[in-house]
mmCIF file with all atom_site columns, C-alpha atoms in Angstrom:
data_model
loop_
_atom_site.group_PDB
_atom_site.id
_atom_site.type_symbol
_atom_site.label_atom_id
_atom_site.label_alt_id
_atom_site.label_comp_id
_atom_site.label_asym_id
_atom_site.label_entity_id
_atom_site.label_seq_id
_atom_site.pdbx_PDB_ins_code
_atom_site.Cartn_x
_atom_site.Cartn_y
_atom_site.Cartn_z
_atom_site.occupancy
_atom_site.B_iso_or_equiv
_atom_site.pdbx_formal_charge
_atom_site.auth_seq_id
_atom_site.auth_comp_id
_atom_site.auth_asym_id
_atom_site.auth_atom_id
_atom_site.pdbx_PDB_model_num
ATOM 1   C CA . MET A 1 1   ? -5.270  -25.010 -6.950  1.00 48.00 ? 1   MET A CA 1
ATOM 2   C CA . ARG A 1 2   ? -4.993  -25.313 -3.195  1.00 51.00 ? 2   ARG A CA 1
ATOM 3   C CA . VAL A 1 3   ? -3.373  -28.257 -1.529  1.00 50.00 ? 3   VAL A CA 1
ATOM 4   C CA . MET A 1 4   ? -5.000  -29.174 1.777   1.00 50.00 ? 4   MET A CA 1
ATOM 5   C CA . LYS A 1 5   ? -3.166  -30.738 4.654   1.00 50.00 ? 5   LYS A CA 1
ATOM 6   C CA . ALA A 1 6   ? -4.643  -32.671 7.510   1.00 45.00 ? 6   ALA A CA 1
ATOM 7   C CA . GLU A 1 7   ? -3.791  -31.464 10.994  1.00 47.00 ? 7   GLU A CA 1
ATOM 8   C CA . SER A 1 8   ? -4.076  -33.268 14.275  1.00 49.00 ? 8   SER A CA 1
ATOM 9   C CA . SER A 1 9   ? -7.443  -31.583 14.862  1.00 49.00 ? 9   SER A CA 1
ATOM 10  C CA . LYS A 1 10  ? -10.414 -31.631 12.507  1.00 51.00 ? 10  LYS A CA 1
ATOM 11  C CA . LYS A 1 11  ? -9.354  -28.241 11.098  1.00 66.00 ? 11  LYS A CA 1
ATOM 12  C CA . ARG A 1 12  ? -7.748  -28.230 7.655   1.00 70.00 ? 12  ARG A CA 1
ATOM 13  C CA . GLU A 1 13  ? -5.449  -25.431 6.570   1.00 81.00 ? 13  GLU A CA 1
ATOM 14  C CA . ALA A 1 14  ? -4.932  -24.332 2.982   1.00 92.00 ? 14  ALA A CA 1
ATOM 15  C CA . GLU A 1 15  ? -1.407  -24.463 1.602   1.00 94.00 ? 15  GLU A CA 1
ATOM 16  C CA . TYR A 1 16  ? -0.025  -22.716 -1.442  1.00 96.00 ? 16  TYR A CA 1
ATOM 17  C CA . SER A 1 17  ? 3.016   -23.121 -3.663  1.00 96.00 ? 17  SER A CA 1
ATOM 18  C CA . ILE A 1 18  ? 5.264   -20.167 -4.405  1.00 96.00 ? 18  ILE A CA 1
ATOM 19  C CA . SER A 1 19  ? 3.763   -19.866 -7.894  1.00 96.00 ? 19  SER A CA 1
ATOM 20  C CA . GLN A 1 20  ? 0.253   -19.719 -6.418  1.00 97.00 ? 20  GLN A CA 1
ATOM 21  C CA . VAL A 1 21  ? 1.364   -17.035 -3.968  1.00 97.00 ? 21  VAL A CA 1
ATOM 22  C CA . CYS A 1 22  ? 2.967   -15.075 -6.814  1.00 97.00 ? 22  CYS A CA 1
ATOM 23  C CA . ALA A 1 23  ? -0.288  -15.248 -8.755  1.00 97.00 ? 23  ALA A CA 1
ATOM 24  C CA . GLN A 1 24  ? -2.322  -14.103 -5.738  1.00 95.00 ? 24  GLN A CA 1
ATOM 25  C CA . THR A 1 25  ? -0.016  -11.311 -4.577  1.00 95.00 ? 25  THR A CA 1
ATOM 26  C CA . GLY A 1 26  ? 1.636   -10.037 -7.717  1.00 95.00 ? 26  GLY A CA 1
ATOM 27  C CA . PHE A 1 27  ? 5.052   -10.509 -6.135  1.00 96.00 ? 27  PHE A CA 1
ATOM 28  C CA . SER A 1 28  ? 7.745   -12.349 -8.035  1.00 97.00 ? 28  SER A CA 1
ATOM 29  C CA . ALA A 1 29  ? 9.246   -15.527 -6.615  1.00 97.00 ? 29  ALA A CA 1
ATOM 30  C CA . ASP A 1 30  ? 12.555  -13.675 -6.279  1.00 97.00 ? 30  ASP A CA 1
ATOM 31  C CA . THR A 1 31  ? 10.884  -10.979 -4.168  1.00 96.00 ? 31  THR A CA 1
ATOM 32  C CA . LEU A 1 32  ? 9.245   -13.565 -1.903  1.00 97.00 ? 32  LEU A CA 1
ATOM 33  C CA . ARG A 1 33  ? 12.559  -15.368 -1.479  1.00 96.00 ? 33  ARG A CA 1
ATOM 34  C CA . TYR A 1 34  ? 14.319  -12.075 -0.728  1.00 95.00 ? 34  TYR A CA 1
ATOM 35  C CA . TYR A 1 35  ? 11.682  -11.120 1.852   1.00 94.00 ? 35  TYR A CA 1
ATOM 36  C CA . GLU A 1 36  ? 12.038  -14.510 3.475   1.00 95.00 ? 36  GLU A CA 1
ATOM 37  C CA . LYS A 1 37  ? 15.852  -14.289 3.519   1.00 94.00 ? 37  LYS A CA 1
ATOM 38  C CA . SER A 1 38  ? 15.631  -10.751 4.936   1.00 92.00 ? 38  SER A CA 1
ATOM 39  C CA . GLY A 1 39  ? 13.470  -11.921 7.829   1.00 92.00 ? 39  GLY A CA 1
ATOM 40  C CA . LEU A 1 40  ? 10.321  -10.179 6.611   1.00 95.00 ? 40  LEU A CA 1
ATOM 41  C CA . LEU A 1 41  ? 8.524   -13.501 6.082   1.00 95.00 ? 41  LEU A CA 1
ATOM 42  C CA . PRO A 1 42  ? 9.635   -15.930 8.757   1.00 93.00 ? 42  PRO A CA 1
ATOM 43  C CA . GLY A 1 43  ? 7.990   -19.288 9.215   1.00 90.00 ? 43  GLY A CA 1
ATOM 44  C CA . ILE A 1 44  ? 7.734   -20.385 5.602   1.00 95.00 ? 44  ILE A CA 1
ATOM 45  C CA . SER A 1 45  ? 7.852   -24.156 5.800   1.00 94.00 ? 45  SER A CA 1
ATOM 46  C CA . ARG A 1 46  ? 9.285   -26.494 3.185   1.00 94.00 ? 46  ARG A CA 1
ATOM 47  C CA . ARG A 1 47  ? 8.226   -29.826 1.904   1.00 94.00 ? 47  ARG A CA 1
ATOM 48  C CA . SER A 1 48  ? 10.633  -31.762 -0.326  1.00 95.00 ? 48  SER A CA 1
ATOM 49  C CA . GLY A 1 49  ? 12.729  -28.594 -0.570  1.00 93.00 ? 49  GLY A CA 1
ATOM 50  C CA . ARG A 1 50  ? 9.839   -26.457 -1.831  1.00 95.00 ? 50  ARG A CA 1
ATOM 51  C CA . ARG A 1 51  ? 8.257   -23.572 0.023   1.00 96.00 ? 51  ARG A CA 1
ATOM 52  C CA . VAL A 1 52  ? 4.759   -24.166 1.366   1.00 96.00 ? 52  VAL A CA 1
ATOM 53  C CA . TYR A 1 53  ? 2.756   -21.061 2.223   1.00 97.00 ? 53  TYR A CA 1
ATOM 54  C CA . THR A 1 54  ? -0.220  -20.925 4.586   1.00 95.00 ? 54  THR A CA 1
ATOM 55  C CA . GLU A 1 55  ? -3.037  -18.427 5.057   1.00 95.00 ? 55  GLU A CA 1
ATOM 56  C CA . GLU A 1 56  ? -1.005  -16.945 7.909   1.00 94.00 ? 56  GLU A CA 1
ATOM 57  C CA . ASN A 1 57  ? 1.934   -16.470 5.524   1.00 95.00 ? 57  ASN A CA 1
ATOM 58  C CA . LEU A 1 58  ? -0.380  -14.768 3.031   1.00 96.00 ? 58  LEU A CA 1
ATOM 59  C CA . ARG A 1 59  ? -1.543  -12.368 5.751   1.00 95.00 ? 59  ARG A CA 1
ATOM 60  C CA . ALA A 1 60  ? 2.101   -11.608 6.578   1.00 95.00 ? 60  ALA A CA 1
ATOM 61  C CA . ILE A 1 61  ? 2.820   -10.927 2.894   1.00 97.00 ? 61  ILE A CA 1
ATOM 62  C CA . LYS A 1 62  ? -0.188  -8.593  2.754   1.00 96.00 ? 62  LYS A CA 1
ATOM 63  C CA . LEU A 1 63  ? 1.086   -6.713  5.816   1.00 96.00 ? 63  LEU A CA 1
ATOM 64  C CA . VAL A 1 64  ? 4.583   -6.351  4.350   1.00 96.00 ? 64  VAL A CA 1
ATOM 65  C CA . ASP A 1 65  ? 3.083   -5.141  1.073   1.00 96.00 ? 65  ASP A CA 1
ATOM 66  C CA . CYS A 1 66  ? 0.823   -2.663  2.851   1.00 96.00 ? 66  CYS A CA 1
ATOM 67  C CA . LEU A 1 67  ? 3.603   -1.227  4.997   1.00 97.00 ? 67  LEU A CA 1
ATOM 68  C CA . LYS A 1 68  ? 5.954   -1.050  2.042   1.00 95.00 ? 68  LYS A CA 1
ATOM 69  C CA . LYS A 1 69  ? 3.351   0.866   0.008   1.00 95.00 ? 69  LYS A CA 1
ATOM 70  C CA . THR A 1 70  ? 3.092   3.414   2.815   1.00 96.00 ? 70  THR A CA 1
ATOM 71  C CA . GLY A 1 71  ? 6.791   4.130   2.476   1.00 95.00 ? 71  GLY A CA 1
ATOM 72  C CA . MET A 1 72  ? 7.901   2.252   5.573   1.00 96.00 ? 72  MET A CA 1
ATOM 73  C CA . PRO A 1 73  ? 11.521  1.196   5.086   1.00 95.00 ? 73  PRO A CA 1
ATOM 74  C CA . LEU A 1 74  ? 12.177  -2.545  4.956   1.00 93.00 ? 74  LEU A CA 1
ATOM 75  C CA . ALA A 1 75  ? 14.369  -2.228  8.074   1.00 94.00 ? 75  ALA A CA 1
ATOM 76  C CA . GLU A 1 76  ? 11.372  -0.909  10.041  1.00 96.00 ? 76  GLU A CA 1
ATOM 77  C CA . ILE A 1 77  ? 9.111   -3.599  8.630   1.00 97.00 ? 77  ILE A CA 1
ATOM 78  C CA . SER A 1 78  ? 11.690  -6.162  9.677   1.00 95.00 ? 78  SER A CA 1
ATOM 79  C CA . ALA A 1 79  ? 11.787  -4.670  13.185  1.00 96.00 ? 79  ALA A CA 1
ATOM 80  C CA . PHE A 1 80  ? 7.995   -4.936  13.342  1.00 97.00 ? 80  PHE A CA 1
ATOM 81  C CA . VAL A 1 81  ? 8.134   -8.582  12.247  1.00 96.00 ? 81  VAL A CA 1
ATOM 82  C CA . ARG A 1 82  ? 10.768  -9.347  14.894  1.00 95.00 ? 82  ARG A CA 1
ATOM 83  C CA . LEU A 1 83  ? 8.569   -7.739  17.543  1.00 97.00 ? 83  LEU A CA 1
ATOM 84  C CA . SER A 1 84  ? 5.598   -9.786  16.326  1.00 95.00 ? 84  SER A CA 1
ATOM 85  C CA . MET A 1 85  ? 7.607   -12.968 16.738  1.00 94.00 ? 85  MET A CA 1
ATOM 86  C CA . GLN A 1 86  ? 8.220   -12.082 20.387  1.00 96.00 ? 86  GLN A CA 1
ATOM 87  C CA . GLY A 1 87  ? 4.531   -12.371 21.153  1.00 95.00 ? 87  GLY A CA 1
ATOM 88  C CA . ASP A 1 88  ? 2.164   -10.472 23.390  1.00 96.00 ? 88  ASP A CA 1
ATOM 89  C CA . ARG A 1 89  ? 4.842   -8.695  25.399  1.00 97.00 ? 89  ARG A CA 1
ATOM 90  C CA . THR A 1 90  ? 5.569   -6.446  22.378  1.00 98.00 ? 90  THR A CA 1
ATOM 91  C CA . VAL A 1 91  ? 1.974   -5.430  21.650  1.00 98.00 ? 91  VAL A CA 1
ATOM 92  C CA . ARG A 1 92  ? 2.472   -1.870  22.939  1.00 98.00 ? 92  ARG A CA 1
ATOM 93  C CA . LYS A 1 93  ? 5.591   -1.358  20.816  1.00 98.00 ? 93  LYS A CA 1
ATOM 94  C CA . ARG A 1 94  ? 3.788   -2.653  17.741  1.00 97.00 ? 94  ARG A CA 1
ATOM 95  C CA . LEU A 1 95  ? 0.776   -0.466  18.515  1.00 98.00 ? 95  LEU A CA 1
ATOM 96  C CA . GLU A 1 96  ? 3.043   2.580   18.675  1.00 98.00 ? 96  GLU A CA 1
ATOM 97  C CA . MET A 1 97  ? 4.644   1.650   15.346  1.00 97.00 ? 97  MET A CA 1
ATOM 98  C CA . MET A 1 98  ? 1.209   1.333   13.720  1.00 97.00 ? 98  MET A CA 1
ATOM 99  C CA . ARG A 1 99  ? 0.038   4.630   15.218  1.00 98.00 ? 99  ARG A CA 1
ATOM 100 C CA . LYS A 1 100 ? 3.101   6.391   13.778  1.00 97.00 ? 100 LYS A CA 1
ATOM 101 C CA . ARG A 1 101 ? 2.483   4.740   10.416  1.00 97.00 ? 101 ARG A CA 1
ATOM 102 C CA . ALA A 1 102 ? -1.179  5.833   10.514  1.00 97.00 ? 102 ALA A CA 1
ATOM 103 C CA . VAL A 1 103 ? -0.110  9.448   11.108  1.00 98.00 ? 103 VAL A CA 1
ATOM 104 C CA . ALA A 1 104 ? 2.419   9.249   8.258   1.00 97.00 ? 104 ALA A CA 1
ATOM 105 C CA . VAL A 1 105 ? -0.175  7.749   5.913   1.00 97.00 ? 105 VAL A CA 1
ATOM 106 C CA . GLY A 1 106 ? -2.705  10.440  6.859   1.00 97.00 ? 106 GLY A CA 1
ATOM 107 C CA . LYS A 1 107 ? -0.159  13.117  5.998   1.00 97.00 ? 107 LYS A CA 1
ATOM 108 C CA . MET A 1 108 ? 0.695   11.407  2.702   1.00 97.00 ? 108 MET A CA 1
ATOM 109 C CA . MET A 1 109 ? -2.992  11.141  1.825   1.00 97.00 ? 109 MET A CA 1
ATOM 110 C CA . LYS A 1 110 ? -3.500  14.883  2.403   1.00 96.00 ? 110 LYS A CA 1
ATOM 111 C CA . GLU A 1 111 ? -0.465  15.642  0.245   1.00 96.00 ? 111 GLU A CA 1
ATOM 112 C CA . MET A 1 112 ? -1.680  13.299  -2.488  1.00 96.00 ? 112 MET A CA 1
ATOM 113 C CA . GLN A 1 113 ? -5.177  14.825  -2.358  1.00 95.00 ? 113 GLN A CA 1
ATOM 114 C CA . ALA A 1 114 ? -3.652  18.274  -2.830  1.00 94.00 ? 114 ALA A CA 1
ATOM 115 C CA . CYS A 1 115 ? -1.731  16.919  -5.842  1.00 95.00 ? 115 CYS A CA 1
ATOM 116 C CA . ALA A 1 116 ? -4.890  15.309  -7.236  1.00 95.00 ? 116 ALA A CA 1
ATOM 117 C CA . ASP A 1 117 ? -6.776  18.597  -6.819  1.00 93.00 ? 117 ASP A CA 1
ATOM 118 C CA . TYR A 1 118 ? -4.033  20.476  -8.636  1.00 93.00 ? 118 TYR A CA 1
ATOM 119 C CA . ILE A 1 119 ? -3.981  17.922  -11.463 1.00 95.00 ? 119 ILE A CA 1
ATOM 120 C CA . ASP A 1 120 ? -7.777  18.130  -11.750 1.00 93.00 ? 120 ASP A CA 1
ATOM 121 C CA . PHE A 1 121 ? -7.450  21.891  -12.092 1.00 91.00 ? 121 PHE A CA 1
ATOM 122 C CA . LYS A 1 122 ? -4.769  21.512  -14.770 1.00 89.00 ? 122 LYS A CA 1
ATOM 123 C CA . VAL A 1 123 ? -6.919  19.018  -16.693 1.00 92.00 ? 123 VAL A CA 1
ATOM 124 C CA . TRP A 1 124 ? -9.817  21.475  -16.616 1.00 89.00 ? 124 TRP A CA 1
ATOM 125 C CA . TYR A 1 125 ? -7.486  24.312  -17.576 1.00 86.00 ? 125 TYR A CA 1
ATOM 126 C CA . TYR A 1 126 ? -6.064  22.509  -20.614 1.00 87.00 ? 126 TYR A CA 1
ATOM 127 C CA . GLU A 1 127 ? -9.435  21.098  -21.690 1.00 88.00 ? 127 GLU A CA 1
ATOM 128 C CA . THR A 1 128 ? -10.840 24.612  -21.559 1.00 86.00 ? 128 THR A CA 1
ATOM 129 C CA . ALA A 1 129 ? -7.833  26.056  -23.365 1.00 83.00 ? 129 ALA A CA 1
ATOM 130 C CA . ALA A 1 130 ? -8.032  23.379  -26.078 1.00 83.00 ? 130 ALA A CA 1
ATOM 131 C CA . LYS A 1 131 ? -11.801 23.798  -26.526 1.00 84.00 ? 131 LYS A CA 1
ATOM 132 C CA . GLU A 1 132 ? -11.693 27.594  -26.598 1.00 79.00 ? 132 GLU A CA 1
ATOM 133 C CA . GLY A 1 133 ? -8.497  27.828  -28.612 1.00 69.00 ? 133 GLY A CA 1
ATOM 134 C CA . ILE A 1 134 ? -6.541  29.704  -26.014 1.00 69.00 ? 134 ILE A CA 1
ATOM 135 C CA . ALA A 1 135 ? -3.123  28.703  -24.796 1.00 58.00 ? 135 ALA A CA 1
ATOM 136 C CA . THR A 1 136 ? -3.188  30.478  -21.455 1.00 61.00 ? 136 THR A CA 1
ATOM 137 C CA . HIS A 1 137 ? -5.543  32.359  -19.222 1.00 63.00 ? 137 HIS A CA 1
ATOM 138 C CA . LYS A 1 138 ? -3.762  35.588  -18.453 1.00 69.00 ? 138 LYS A CA 1
ATOM 139 C CA . ASP A 1 139 ? -5.698  36.487  -15.320 1.00 76.00 ? 139 ASP A CA 1
ATOM 140 C CA . ILE A 1 140 ? -5.188  33.585  -12.902 1.00 78.00 ? 140 ILE A CA 1
ATOM 141 C CA . GLU A 1 141 ? -7.734  34.904  -10.395 1.00 81.00 ? 141 GLU A CA 1
ATOM 142 C CA . LYS A 1 142 ? -10.474 34.981  -13.030 1.00 82.00 ? 142 LYS A CA 1
ATOM 143 C CA . THR A 1 143 ? -9.386  31.547  -14.220 1.00 82.00 ? 143 THR A CA 1
ATOM 144 C CA . LEU A 1 144 ? -9.591  30.132  -10.688 1.00 85.00 ? 144 LEU A CA 1
ATOM 145 C CA . GLU A 1 145 ? -12.951 31.823  -10.132 1.00 87.00 ? 145 GLU A CA 1
ATOM 146 C CA . ARG A 1 146 ? -14.289 30.263  -13.330 1.00 87.00 ? 146 ARG A CA 1
ATOM 147 C CA . TYR A 1 147 ? -12.905 26.843  -12.337 1.00 87.00 ? 147 TYR A CA 1
ATOM 148 C CA . ARG A 1 148 ? -14.564 27.051  -8.937  1.00 88.00 ? 148 ARG A CA 1
ATOM 149 C CA . ARG A 1 149 ? -17.854 28.049  -10.548 1.00 90.00 ? 149 ARG A CA 1
ATOM 150 C CA . GLU A 1 150 ? -17.756 25.330  -13.232 1.00 89.00 ? 150 GLU A CA 1
ATOM 151 C CA . SER A 1 151 ? -16.360 22.510  -11.098 1.00 89.00 ? 151 SER A CA 1
ATOM 152 C CA . GLY A 1 152 ? -18.068 23.335  -7.830  1.00 88.00 ? 152 GLY A CA 1
ATOM 153 C CA . ARG A 1 153 ? -14.741 22.817  -6.103  1.00 87.00 ? 153 ARG A CA 1
ATOM 154 C CA . ASP A 1 154 ? -12.941 25.290  -3.865  1.00 83.00 ? 154 ASP A CA 1
ATOM 155 C CA . PHE A 1 155 ? -9.388  25.073  -5.145  1.00 78.00 ? 155 PHE A CA 1
ATOM 156 C CA . ASN A 1 156 ? -6.508  27.426  -4.433  1.00 79.00 ? 156 ASN A CA 1
ATOM 157 C CA . LEU A 1 157 ? -3.102  27.581  -6.048  1.00 77.00 ? 157 LEU A CA 1
#
């Protein structure tokens, strides 16, 4: 359940408790507290000693989660957050960080696709071996040729 707060203007901003944020993000309360203490989530306000999260905080959590999933070290994420807090004068530095991350993610995606292709081949190989009662295909070139023909995929070991 969202708690709404009235602002000086007509606009109302949604607020969330830490348990609501945990439910939405999948992060534990301990992780959120750690990220806040580490400077990854600055600007979390408190009311009566309890954290109050806003939509902006949720976007920051999503960014941290995204960058973390790409393998960016927490120290680099923290550096990015510090730059963000400095405002417009750091836009070029942040752009460069995101460009580097995009290149790294592109490389990881190609590597993961190659792994997925290899696993797909192995699944086909073992399904075929189980169905035909053979443990191995002795001639790998003929096996690959058959896989390409049956799967319609151009795969190389």
